Amino acid sequence: MTTSNCDPRPAPAGGDRVGLLNHGRDMVAIPGPSIIPERVLSAMHRPMPDIYSGDLVTVSDEIFERLPDVARTTVGRPFVVIANGHGAWQMAISNTLARGDKVLALESGSFAVIWGEMAALSGVKVEVLPGADDLPVDPDAVRERLADDPGHEIRAVLAVQTDTATSVRNDIAAIRSALDDTRHPALFMVDCIASLGCEPYEMDAWGVDVTVAGSQKGLMVPPGLSFVWAGPKAIAAHERSDIRVGYLDWSSRLDATAHYQLYSGTPPVPHLYGLQEALTMIAEEGLESRWERHRLLAEAVWAAIEAWSSEGGIGFNIADPAARSTAVTTILTGDIDAEEIRRLCAESAGLTLGLGIGDFAGRAFRIGHMGYLNPPMLLGTLATIEAALVAMRAPMGESGVAAAAASLGAHFG
Ligand SMILES: *Cc1c(COP(=O)(O)O)cnc(C)c1O
């Protein structure tokens, strides 16, 4: 069992040269959990403190003070959920909706639909606005559907900023315009689990009522925490919500007099220290600089794909660069066996790539390029993929490594 990314591996058995080269620091390039900085890991590694007073309370206060900045809100109330992203999804639903309410889930890949399925289990009626696997949500289709709801039966619109299956990035501001143009009062809820801290996002300026995120993707903290930011309209909707889940309920958290009430009990101590350090690192870098770094790294990935691409071989899932995520890329592999690329990278080189999920199984792989990442980490990933393509004698246009290096090199200096 591997417990750290620098564990020694057994030498390859006689004649078995599969792992010959694979003795170094592993690279995990999946779209979450992403690589956790040493600073965050070190901050988490500590004995348990007094949870009623002292340093931990200061850390907790600082986290709640800083979280709104990451979502670009001054009016949104942050909530910390001791759960993965699914827990934040549930918190958003059970605090703002009532049984029998209808929500509209905007399909663009997998995740808005899965969020909707969770809402349905809570007694909410869910309508899916169908979308495609290789396109963003069409704001005109949203406008049309909302215009056809004069009685305002739809109580909430569920959207995903970046769909981690297809690597599409939806235009959240344009979807907001569809609600505004139709003067539709539905709550606008956005899943930024894969994108927060990576892609430009403006909760207040884009009129988002509920933002949801997780710790383990762009925010550089191990899985186990997630976040909800609730704007004034969402807090008001809480009054009429009747899907109450005690552990996730906002009422006691909004009225918290002791900081552990913000967590519905004992605080997740190591995660709070890790999150404090990650938020410090994000503030040091600057959110806008982070967005730009992610864009430049993504452009290097795209340059590599463009160069590799060939008839029947490697290609983009999202053709339009403006609709591509800058945090994750889904790469179609045509006639090339995507699972063999992943196997070679993992076993021969210690590189873990994301697998194609849902309809993409076996015909795509994914690169997570989110969070704590610099050019050598990314170029190493791309070069290792190219080595696997060479090993497979797979069709390849040109060197993606050269293209990625040229793309990044243009920004050195
Ligand atoms: C990862 C992800 C989720 C699910 O998050 P978990 O932490 O696995 O529960 C939901 N939505 C998006 C867009 C994601 O990328």
mmCIF file of C-alpha atoms and ligand atoms in Angstrom, residues 31-33 83-89 110-112 114-115 118 160-165 191-195 212-217 223-226 328 366 370, ligand 1:
data_model
loop_
_atom_site.group_PDB
_atom_site.id
_atom_site.type_symbol
_atom_site.label_atom_id
_atom_site.label_comp_id
_atom_site.label_asym_id
_atom_site.label_seq_id
_atom_site.Cartn_x
_atom_site.Cartn_y
_atom_site.Cartn_z
ATOM 1 C CA PRO A 31 -9.299 16.554 -11.291
ATOM 2 C CA GLY A 32 -9.392 16.261 -7.538
ATOM 3 C CA PRO A 33 -8.120 15.507 -5.072
ATOM 4 C CA ALA A 83 -18.243 16.521 4.029
ATOM 5 C CA ASN A 84 -17.175 16.250 0.433
ATOM 6 C CA GLY A 85 -18.904 18.246 -2.304
ATOM 7 C CA HIS A 86 -22.011 16.074 -2.099
ATOM 8 C CA GLY A 87 -22.522 17.337 1.462
ATOM 9 C CA ALA A 88 -22.500 20.949 0.273
ATOM 10 C CA TRP A 89 -24.973 20.042 -2.492
ATOM 11 C CA SER A 110 -22.782 14.930 -15.469
ATOM 12 C CA PHE A 111 -22.796 17.034 -12.384
ATOM 13 C CA ALA A 112 -25.867 19.301 -12.499
ATOM 14 C CA ILE A 114 -26.453 14.296 -10.286
ATOM 15 C CA TRP A 115 -27.125 17.309 -8.054
ATOM 16 C CA MET A 118 -29.948 14.310 -4.954
ATOM 17 C CA VAL A 160 -22.331 23.824 -12.751
ATOM 18 C CA GLN A 161 -19.571 26.267 -13.629
ATOM 19 C CA THR A 162 -17.063 23.637 -14.735
ATOM 20 C CA ASP A 163 -18.331 20.167 -15.492
ATOM 21 C CA THR A 164 -15.518 17.870 -14.505
ATOM 22 C CA ALA A 165 -16.665 15.037 -16.793
ATOM 23 C CA ASP A 191 -21.639 24.332 -8.323
ATOM 24 C CA CYS A 192 -18.050 25.619 -8.435
ATOM 25 C CA ILE A 193 -16.570 22.481 -6.886
ATOM 26 C CA ALA A 194 -14.059 21.989 -9.712
ATOM 27 C CA SER A 195 -13.537 25.628 -10.559
ATOM 28 C CA VAL A 212 -21.069 25.495 -3.661
ATOM 29 C CA ALA A 213 -17.417 24.382 -3.551
ATOM 30 C CA GLY A 214 -15.193 21.634 -2.166
ATOM 31 C CA SER A 215 -11.792 21.712 -0.487
ATOM 32 C CA GLN A 216 -9.911 19.194 -2.602
ATOM 33 C CA LYS A 217 -9.834 20.660 -6.093
ATOM 34 C CA PRO A 223 -11.051 16.079 0.728
ATOM 35 C CA GLY A 224 -13.412 16.303 3.667
ATOM 36 C CA LEU A 225 -14.538 19.929 3.705
ATOM 37 C CA SER A 226 -16.962 21.691 1.446
ATOM 38 C CA VAL A 328 -9.480 20.233 -16.134
ATOM 39 C CA ARG A 366 -8.639 13.697 -18.207
ATOM 40 C CA MET A 370 -5.909 22.757 -10.860
HETATM 41 C C1 LIG B 1 -15.863 16.669 -7.803
HETATM 42 C C2 LIG B 1 -17.140 17.315 -8.167
HETATM 43 C C3 LIG B 1 -18.320 17.075 -7.460
HETATM 44 C C4 LIG B 1 -18.411 16.064 -6.364
HETATM 45 O O1 LIG B 1 -17.587 16.411 -5.301
HETATM 46 P P1 LIG B 1 -17.275 15.328 -4.176
HETATM 47 O O2 LIG B 1 -16.298 16.020 -3.295
HETATM 48 O O3 LIG B 1 -16.731 14.131 -4.864
HETATM 49 O O4 LIG B 1 -18.556 15.031 -3.487
HETATM 50 C C5 LIG B 1 -19.444 17.778 -7.817
HETATM 51 N N1 LIG B 1 -19.430 18.670 -8.824
HETATM 52 C C6 LIG B 1 -18.308 18.931 -9.524
HETATM 53 C C7 LIG B 1 -18.346 19.929 -10.624
HETATM 54 C C8 LIG B 1 -17.134 18.260 -9.222
HETATM 55 O O5 LIG B 1 -16.027 18.490 -9.934
#
